[in-house]
Amino acid sequence: MRDYFNIQLTPDQLREMSSLALAHMGDGVYELLVRGWLCSGGLEVNGHLHQETVALVRASAQAAALDRILPLLTDEENGVVRRGRNANIHLIPKGASRGEYRKATALEALFGWLYLQHRTERINQLFDVIMNPDGGEEGA
């Protein structure tokens, strides 16, 4: 049976994947991280969890998250971000500017790319900076 939690791609397959495919994967990864962060912080009311999740995964919040981690990225990671930001996006959700949505797509592409390489330590480093900009490692 194939392990869908541990997808194995060759470097060529990963390089050939579109930025929007990376962002699609990264969208799920990022939301899972946010949900885990919120739940580990002791929030127990489903309605409140959902509202907080939506607030943290909306395009404006993801754009701010990307701005926070940009100075920490390697050249290779910056290349993935650049590809994600320049992806051919047709529909912008209401409530988001085109610039915010492009940055959000770039952030998601980065997280998808890192996930597909099984670089969970790097994902955790970047996510910790996003969620704890003052350097403290704590939950919600």
mmCIF file of C-alpha atoms in Angstrom:
data_model
loop_
_atom_site.group_PDB
_atom_site.id
_atom_site.type_symbol
_atom_site.label_atom_id
_atom_site.label_comp_id
_atom_site.label_asym_id
_atom_site.label_seq_id
_atom_site.Cartn_x
_atom_site.Cartn_y
_atom_site.Cartn_z
ATOM 1 C CA MET A 1 0.000 0.000 0.000
ATOM 2 C CA ARG A 2 1.247 3.498 -0.842
ATOM 3 C CA ASP A 3 2.072 5.810 2.091
ATOM 4 C CA TYR A 4 0.240 9.064 1.343
ATOM 5 C CA PHE A 5 1.645 10.709 4.476
ATOM 6 C CA ASN A 6 5.135 10.143 3.126
ATOM 7 C CA ILE A 7 4.978 10.766 -0.617
ATOM 8 C CA GLN A 8 8.223 9.954 -2.408
ATOM 9 C CA LEU A 9 9.112 12.149 -5.381
ATOM 10 C CA THR A 10 12.322 12.256 -7.346
ATOM 11 C CA PRO A 11 14.137 15.597 -7.545
ATOM 12 C CA ASP A 12 13.028 15.829 -11.188
ATOM 13 C CA GLN A 13 9.376 15.239 -10.275
ATOM 14 C CA LEU A 14 9.578 17.927 -7.618
ATOM 15 C CA ARG A 15 11.254 20.393 -10.003
ATOM 16 C CA GLU A 16 8.608 19.759 -12.660
ATOM 17 C CA MET A 17 5.704 20.327 -10.268
ATOM 18 C CA SER A 18 3.905 23.595 -10.938
ATOM 19 C CA SER A 19 3.952 26.367 -8.375
ATOM 20 C CA LEU A 20 0.196 26.058 -8.030
ATOM 21 C CA ALA A 21 0.522 22.318 -7.290
ATOM 22 C CA LEU A 22 3.126 23.113 -4.623
ATOM 23 C CA ALA A 23 0.811 25.781 -3.204
ATOM 24 C CA HIS A 24 -2.087 23.317 -3.208
ATOM 25 C CA MET A 25 -0.046 20.912 -1.090
ATOM 26 C CA GLY A 26 1.294 23.730 1.071
ATOM 27 C CA ASP A 27 -2.207 25.048 1.745
ATOM 28 C CA GLY A 28 -3.059 21.787 3.469
ATOM 29 C CA VAL A 29 0.261 21.619 5.298
ATOM 30 C CA TYR A 30 -0.032 25.192 6.571
ATOM 31 C CA GLU A 31 -3.623 24.730 7.737
ATOM 32 C CA LEU A 32 -2.670 21.524 9.557
ATOM 33 C CA LEU A 33 0.167 23.378 11.309
ATOM 34 C CA VAL A 34 -2.177 26.194 12.343
ATOM 35 C CA ARG A 35 -4.778 23.731 13.622
ATOM 36 C CA GLY A 36 -2.141 21.874 15.621
ATOM 37 C CA TRP A 37 -0.780 25.127 17.042
ATOM 38 C CA LEU A 38 -4.249 26.254 18.105
ATOM 39 C CA CYS A 39 -5.240 22.902 19.612
ATOM 40 C CA SER A 40 -1.967 22.609 21.516
ATOM 41 C CA GLY A 41 -2.691 26.044 22.972
ATOM 42 C CA GLY A 42 -5.741 24.711 24.799
ATOM 43 C CA LEU A 43 -8.565 26.040 22.638
ATOM 44 C CA GLU A 44 -11.423 23.565 22.868
ATOM 45 C CA VAL A 45 -14.548 25.214 21.488
ATOM 46 C CA ASN A 46 -14.984 24.143 17.871
ATOM 47 C CA GLY A 47 -16.543 27.414 16.735
ATOM 48 C CA HIS A 48 -13.696 29.365 18.263
ATOM 49 C CA LEU A 49 -11.107 27.007 16.777
ATOM 50 C CA HIS A 50 -12.621 27.434 13.339
ATOM 51 C CA GLN A 51 -12.709 31.232 13.602
ATOM 52 C CA GLU A 52 -9.106 31.378 14.780
ATOM 53 C CA THR A 53 -7.989 28.985 12.040
ATOM 54 C CA VAL A 54 -9.702 31.047 9.355
ATOM 55 C CA ALA A 55 -8.106 34.223 10.711
ATOM 56 C CA LEU A 56 -4.618 32.682 10.590
ATOM 57 C CA VAL A 57 -4.864 31.041 7.170
ATOM 58 C CA ARG A 58 -6.504 33.906 5.268
ATOM 59 C CA ALA A 59 -4.409 35.534 2.555
ATOM 60 C CA SER A 60 -3.615 38.678 4.553
ATOM 61 C CA ALA A 61 -2.268 36.634 7.490
ATOM 62 C CA GLN A 62 -0.239 34.399 5.184
ATOM 63 C CA ALA A 63 1.180 37.448 3.385
ATOM 64 C CA ALA A 64 2.316 38.861 6.738
ATOM 65 C CA ALA A 65 3.760 35.446 7.633
ATOM 66 C CA LEU A 66 5.824 35.409 4.447
ATOM 67 C CA ASP A 67 7.146 38.891 5.187
ATOM 68 C CA ARG A 68 8.217 37.670 8.628
ATOM 69 C CA ILE A 69 10.278 34.738 7.324
ATOM 70 C CA LEU A 70 11.689 36.213 4.091
ATOM 71 C CA PRO A 71 14.970 37.340 5.703
ATOM 72 C CA LEU A 72 15.575 33.761 6.923
ATOM 73 C CA LEU A 73 15.160 31.981 3.591
ATOM 74 C CA THR A 74 17.955 30.352 1.622
ATOM 75 C CA ASP A 75 18.535 31.190 -2.041
ATOM 76 C CA GLU A 76 16.797 27.956 -3.048
ATOM 77 C CA GLU A 77 13.794 28.708 -0.820
ATOM 78 C CA ASN A 78 13.632 32.249 -2.213
ATOM 79 C CA GLY A 79 13.485 30.726 -5.691
ATOM 80 C CA VAL A 80 10.444 28.653 -4.706
ATOM 81 C CA VAL A 81 8.828 31.740 -3.175
ATOM 82 C CA ARG A 82 9.510 33.750 -6.340
ATOM 83 C CA ARG A 83 7.934 30.997 -8.489
ATOM 84 C CA GLY A 84 4.901 30.861 -6.188
ATOM 85 C CA ARG A 85 4.463 34.628 -6.173
ATOM 86 C CA ASN A 86 4.629 34.707 -9.972
ATOM 87 C CA ALA A 87 2.166 31.819 -10.495
ATOM 88 C CA ASN A 88 -0.652 32.504 -12.926
ATOM 89 C CA ILE A 89 -3.527 33.103 -10.499
ATOM 90 C CA HIS A 90 -6.945 33.711 -12.022
ATOM 91 C CA LEU A 91 -9.312 34.132 -9.087
ATOM 92 C CA ILE A 92 -8.561 36.325 -6.091
ATOM 93 C CA PRO A 93 -10.857 35.728 -3.090
ATOM 94 C CA LYS A 94 -12.810 38.730 -1.914
ATOM 95 C CA GLY A 95 -11.237 40.270 1.128
ATOM 96 C CA ALA A 96 -7.714 39.823 -0.285
ATOM 97 C CA SER A 97 -5.714 42.114 -2.498
ATOM 98 C CA ARG A 98 -3.870 40.676 -5.491
ATOM 99 C CA GLY A 99 -0.560 41.332 -3.695
ATOM 100 C CA GLU A 100 -1.667 39.558 -0.539
ATOM 101 C CA TYR A 101 -2.926 36.577 -2.488
ATOM 102 C CA ARG A 102 0.314 36.312 -4.467
ATOM 103 C CA LYS A 103 2.333 36.329 -1.232
ATOM 104 C CA ALA A 104 -0.012 33.771 0.329
ATOM 105 C CA THR A 105 0.423 31.516 -2.699
ATOM 106 C CA ALA A 106 4.194 31.922 -2.417
ATOM 107 C CA LEU A 107 4.123 30.941 1.273
ATOM 108 C CA GLU A 108 1.981 27.902 0.513
ATOM 109 C CA ALA A 109 4.282 26.878 -2.355
ATOM 110 C CA LEU A 110 7.265 27.053 0.004
ATOM 111 C CA PHE A 111 5.560 24.934 2.665
ATOM 112 C CA GLY A 112 4.401 22.427 0.024
ATOM 113 C CA TRP A 113 7.904 22.194 -1.443
ATOM 114 C CA LEU A 114 9.485 21.680 1.973
ATOM 115 C CA TYR A 115 6.862 19.088 2.922
ATOM 116 C CA LEU A 116 7.350 17.077 -0.265
ATOM 117 C CA GLN A 117 11.074 16.933 0.545
ATOM 118 C CA HIS A 118 10.290 15.700 4.068
ATOM 119 C CA ARG A 119 12.022 18.760 5.544
ATOM 120 C CA THR A 120 9.802 18.934 8.599
ATOM 121 C CA GLU A 121 12.505 20.429 10.807
ATOM 122 C CA ARG A 122 12.790 23.411 8.458
ATOM 123 C CA ILE A 123 8.997 23.730 8.301
ATOM 124 C CA ASN A 124 8.893 23.795 12.100
ATOM 125 C CA GLN A 125 11.657 26.428 12.262
ATOM 126 C CA LEU A 126 9.845 28.739 9.860
ATOM 127 C CA PHE A 127 6.415 28.128 11.389
ATOM 128 C CA ASP A 128 7.787 28.883 14.860
ATOM 129 C CA VAL A 129 9.057 32.260 13.624
ATOM 130 C CA ILE A 130 5.650 32.962 12.075
ATOM 131 C CA MET A 131 3.668 32.086 15.180
ATOM 132 C CA ASN A 132 6.156 33.358 17.769
ATOM 133 C CA PRO A 133 7.808 36.424 16.220
ATOM 134 C CA ASP A 134 9.351 37.436 19.552
ATOM 135 C CA GLY A 135 11.273 34.190 19.758
ATOM 136 C CA GLY A 136 9.204 32.388 22.396
ATOM 137 C CA GLU A 137 8.179 28.796 21.734
ATOM 138 C CA GLU A 138 4.625 28.668 22.980
ATOM 139 C CA GLY A 139 1.155 27.680 21.767
ATOM 140 C CA ALA A 140 -1.803 29.914 21.070
#
